[in-house]
Short mmCIF file of C-alpha atoms in Angstrom, two decimals:
data_model
loop_
_atom_site.label_atom_id
_atom_site.label_comp_id
_atom_site.label_asym_id
_atom_site.label_seq_id
_atom_site.Cartn_x
_atom_site.Cartn_y
_atom_site.Cartn_z
CA MET A 20 148.27 93.07 22.40
CA ARG A 21 145.89 90.49 23.76
CA LEU A 22 147.30 87.20 25.03
CA ARG A 23 144.86 84.36 25.61
CA ILE A 24 145.21 80.79 26.74
CA LEU A 25 142.53 78.80 24.94
CA ALA A 26 142.12 75.57 26.88
CA ILE A 27 139.88 72.59 26.44
CA GLY A 28 138.03 71.68 29.62
CA THR A 29 135.80 73.52 32.04
CA LYS A 30 135.18 73.19 35.78
CA MET A 31 138.83 72.69 36.65
CA PRO A 32 139.76 71.60 40.17
CA ASP A 33 140.39 74.39 42.66
CA TRP A 34 144.15 73.79 42.59
CA VAL A 35 144.22 74.60 38.86
CA GLU A 36 142.26 77.84 39.27
CA SER A 37 144.33 78.80 42.30
CA GLY A 38 147.64 77.99 40.61
CA CYS A 39 146.85 79.92 37.44
CA ASN A 40 145.48 82.89 39.34
CA GLU A 41 148.52 83.02 41.62
CA TYR A 42 150.82 83.74 38.67
CA LEU A 43 148.46 85.74 36.47
CA LYS A 44 147.63 88.22 39.24
CA ARG A 45 151.34 89.05 39.54
CA LEU A 46 151.46 90.40 36.00
CA PRO A 47 151.27 94.14 35.36
CA PRO A 48 148.11 95.72 33.90
CA GLU A 49 149.71 96.05 30.46
CA LEU A 50 150.16 92.26 30.29
CA ARG A 51 146.84 90.72 31.19
CA ILE A 52 146.41 87.13 30.15
CA GLU A 53 142.93 85.76 29.67
CA VAL A 54 142.17 82.06 30.14
CA VAL A 55 139.31 80.94 27.91
CA GLU A 56 137.85 77.55 28.77
CA LEU A 57 136.22 75.60 25.97
CA PRO A 58 133.98 72.56 26.40
CA LEU A 59 135.48 69.11 26.54
CA GLY A 60 134.11 66.74 23.92
CA LYS A 61 132.08 63.79 25.14
CA ARG A 62 134.24 61.09 26.68
CA GLY A 63 133.31 57.84 28.33
CA LYS A 64 132.38 54.31 27.43
CA GLY A 65 131.55 53.98 23.77
CA ALA A 66 132.39 57.61 22.98
CA ASP A 67 133.85 58.48 19.60
CA ILE A 68 137.11 60.13 20.71
CA GLN A 69 137.99 61.39 17.23
CA ARG A 70 134.61 63.10 16.97
CA ALA A 71 135.16 64.65 20.41
CA ILE A 72 138.56 65.98 19.33
CA LEU A 73 137.07 67.42 16.13
CA ARG A 74 134.32 69.22 18.11
CA GLU A 75 136.89 70.59 20.52
CA GLY A 76 138.91 71.81 17.54
CA GLU A 77 135.89 73.52 16.00
CA ALA A 78 135.22 75.41 19.23
CA MET A 79 138.87 76.36 19.54
CA LEU A 80 139.11 77.64 15.96
CA LYS A 81 136.02 79.81 16.52
CA ALA A 82 137.67 81.34 19.60
CA ILE A 83 140.86 82.30 17.75
CA GLY A 84 140.95 85.80 16.34
CA GLU A 85 141.26 85.96 12.57
CA ARG A 86 144.66 87.67 12.74
CA ASP A 87 145.95 86.10 15.97
CA GLN A 88 149.36 84.55 16.10
CA VAL A 89 148.66 80.98 17.19
CA ILE A 90 150.97 78.85 19.31
CA ALA A 91 149.91 75.22 19.76
CA LEU A 92 151.17 73.50 22.87
CA GLU A 93 152.13 70.13 21.50
CA VAL A 94 154.38 67.44 22.99
CA GLN A 95 156.08 67.05 19.60
CA GLY A 96 156.61 70.79 19.18
CA LYS A 97 159.83 72.74 19.60
CA SER A 98 161.25 72.98 23.09
CA TRP A 99 161.68 76.54 24.38
CA SER A 100 163.73 77.53 27.36
CA THR A 101 162.36 80.16 29.73
CA GLY A 102 164.78 82.58 28.07
CA ASP A 103 163.34 81.71 24.66
CA LEU A 104 159.85 82.37 26.00
CA ALA A 105 161.02 85.73 27.38
CA VAL A 106 162.31 86.69 23.93
CA ASN A 107 159.06 85.55 22.29
CA LEU A 108 156.95 87.40 24.87
CA LYS A 109 158.93 90.60 24.29
CA HIS A 110 158.43 90.20 20.53
CA TRP A 111 154.69 89.59 20.94
CA GLN A 112 154.35 92.67 23.13
CA GLY A 113 156.41 94.80 20.75
CA SER A 114 154.52 93.69 17.65
CA GLY A 115 151.12 94.40 19.14
CA ASP A 116 149.87 91.14 17.66
CA ASN A 117 147.23 89.20 19.51
CA VAL A 118 148.44 85.75 20.56
CA SER A 119 146.41 82.62 21.25
CA LEU A 120 148.11 79.76 23.10
CA LEU A 121 146.25 76.49 22.47
CA VAL A 122 146.01 73.84 25.18
CA GLY A 123 144.29 70.66 24.07
CA GLY A 124 142.22 68.22 26.04
CA PRO A 125 143.23 64.78 27.30
CA ASP A 126 143.71 63.51 23.75
CA GLY A 127 145.55 66.53 22.36
CA LEU A 128 144.66 69.14 19.79
CA ALA A 129 142.55 68.61 16.70
CA PRO A 130 144.50 68.39 13.44
CA ALA A 131 142.79 71.60 12.23
CA CYS A 132 144.16 73.47 15.26
CA LEU A 133 147.66 72.19 14.60
CA ALA A 134 147.31 73.25 10.96
CA ARG A 135 146.20 76.76 12.04
CA ALA A 136 149.17 77.14 14.41
CA ASP A 137 152.01 79.44 13.43
CA SER A 138 154.29 77.41 15.67
CA ARG A 139 154.22 74.42 17.98
CA TRP A 140 155.73 74.61 21.44
CA SER A 141 156.53 71.64 23.65
CA LEU A 142 156.61 72.32 27.38
CA SER A 143 158.18 68.91 27.96
CA ALA A 144 158.87 65.60 26.30
CA LEU A 145 156.63 64.20 29.02
CA THR A 146 152.91 63.93 28.41
CA LEU A 147 151.44 66.36 30.93
CA PRO A 148 147.85 66.37 32.18
CA HIS A 149 146.04 69.23 30.48
CA PRO A 150 144.99 70.94 33.76
CA LEU A 151 148.62 71.01 34.92
CA VAL A 152 149.66 72.58 31.61
CA ARG A 153 147.56 75.64 32.44
CA VAL A 154 149.39 76.19 35.73
CA LEU A 155 152.80 75.55 34.21
CA LEU A 156 152.04 77.91 31.33
CA ALA A 157 150.87 80.70 33.65
CA GLU A 158 154.01 80.30 35.78
CA GLN A 159 156.32 80.37 32.77
CA LEU A 160 154.62 83.45 31.29
CA TYR A 161 155.06 85.19 34.63
CA ARG A 162 158.71 84.12 34.79
CA ALA A 163 159.34 85.30 31.21
CA TRP A 164 157.79 88.67 32.01
CA SER A 165 159.96 88.86 35.16
CA ILE A 166 163.09 88.28 33.09
CA ASN A 167 162.07 91.00 30.62
CA ALA A 168 161.29 93.36 33.49
CA GLY A 169 164.79 92.84 34.89
CA HIS A 170 164.01 90.82 37.99
CA PRO A 171 167.21 88.72 38.24
CA TYR A 172 165.84 86.48 41.00
CA HIS A 173 163.43 84.93 38.50
CA ARG A 174 166.03 83.70 36.05
#
């Protein structure tokens, strides 16, 4: 099983890299999570935001494996508890399927990415900044693994 976080945006602030790495390094060798950064579409004065989102989506779709299970992180998706994530993580590991978790840019995911998703997961009803989502996602994956591994202090 390969688990990847496909995230729009490169050159994240040090706190994002540090936060993600802090949790991902705690995972065992059999559960390595790869963070794949994809280029942010052109933003700024006069930029065509819809075109930027479409380009981001094209890059993301190219990065997804043909047979990957795809989970789109989407504010309007289904809310999962940490326990739900632990169950899903155990299922993903048991199935051997590759999983791609999609994190959009500042304007969300392209419609084509949402259409490709097997499910949509909402981390919060709040709109979260996309760099923070990476850290939160890494922490929750670590916590879910901890629950599955029987570490009661992480529940």
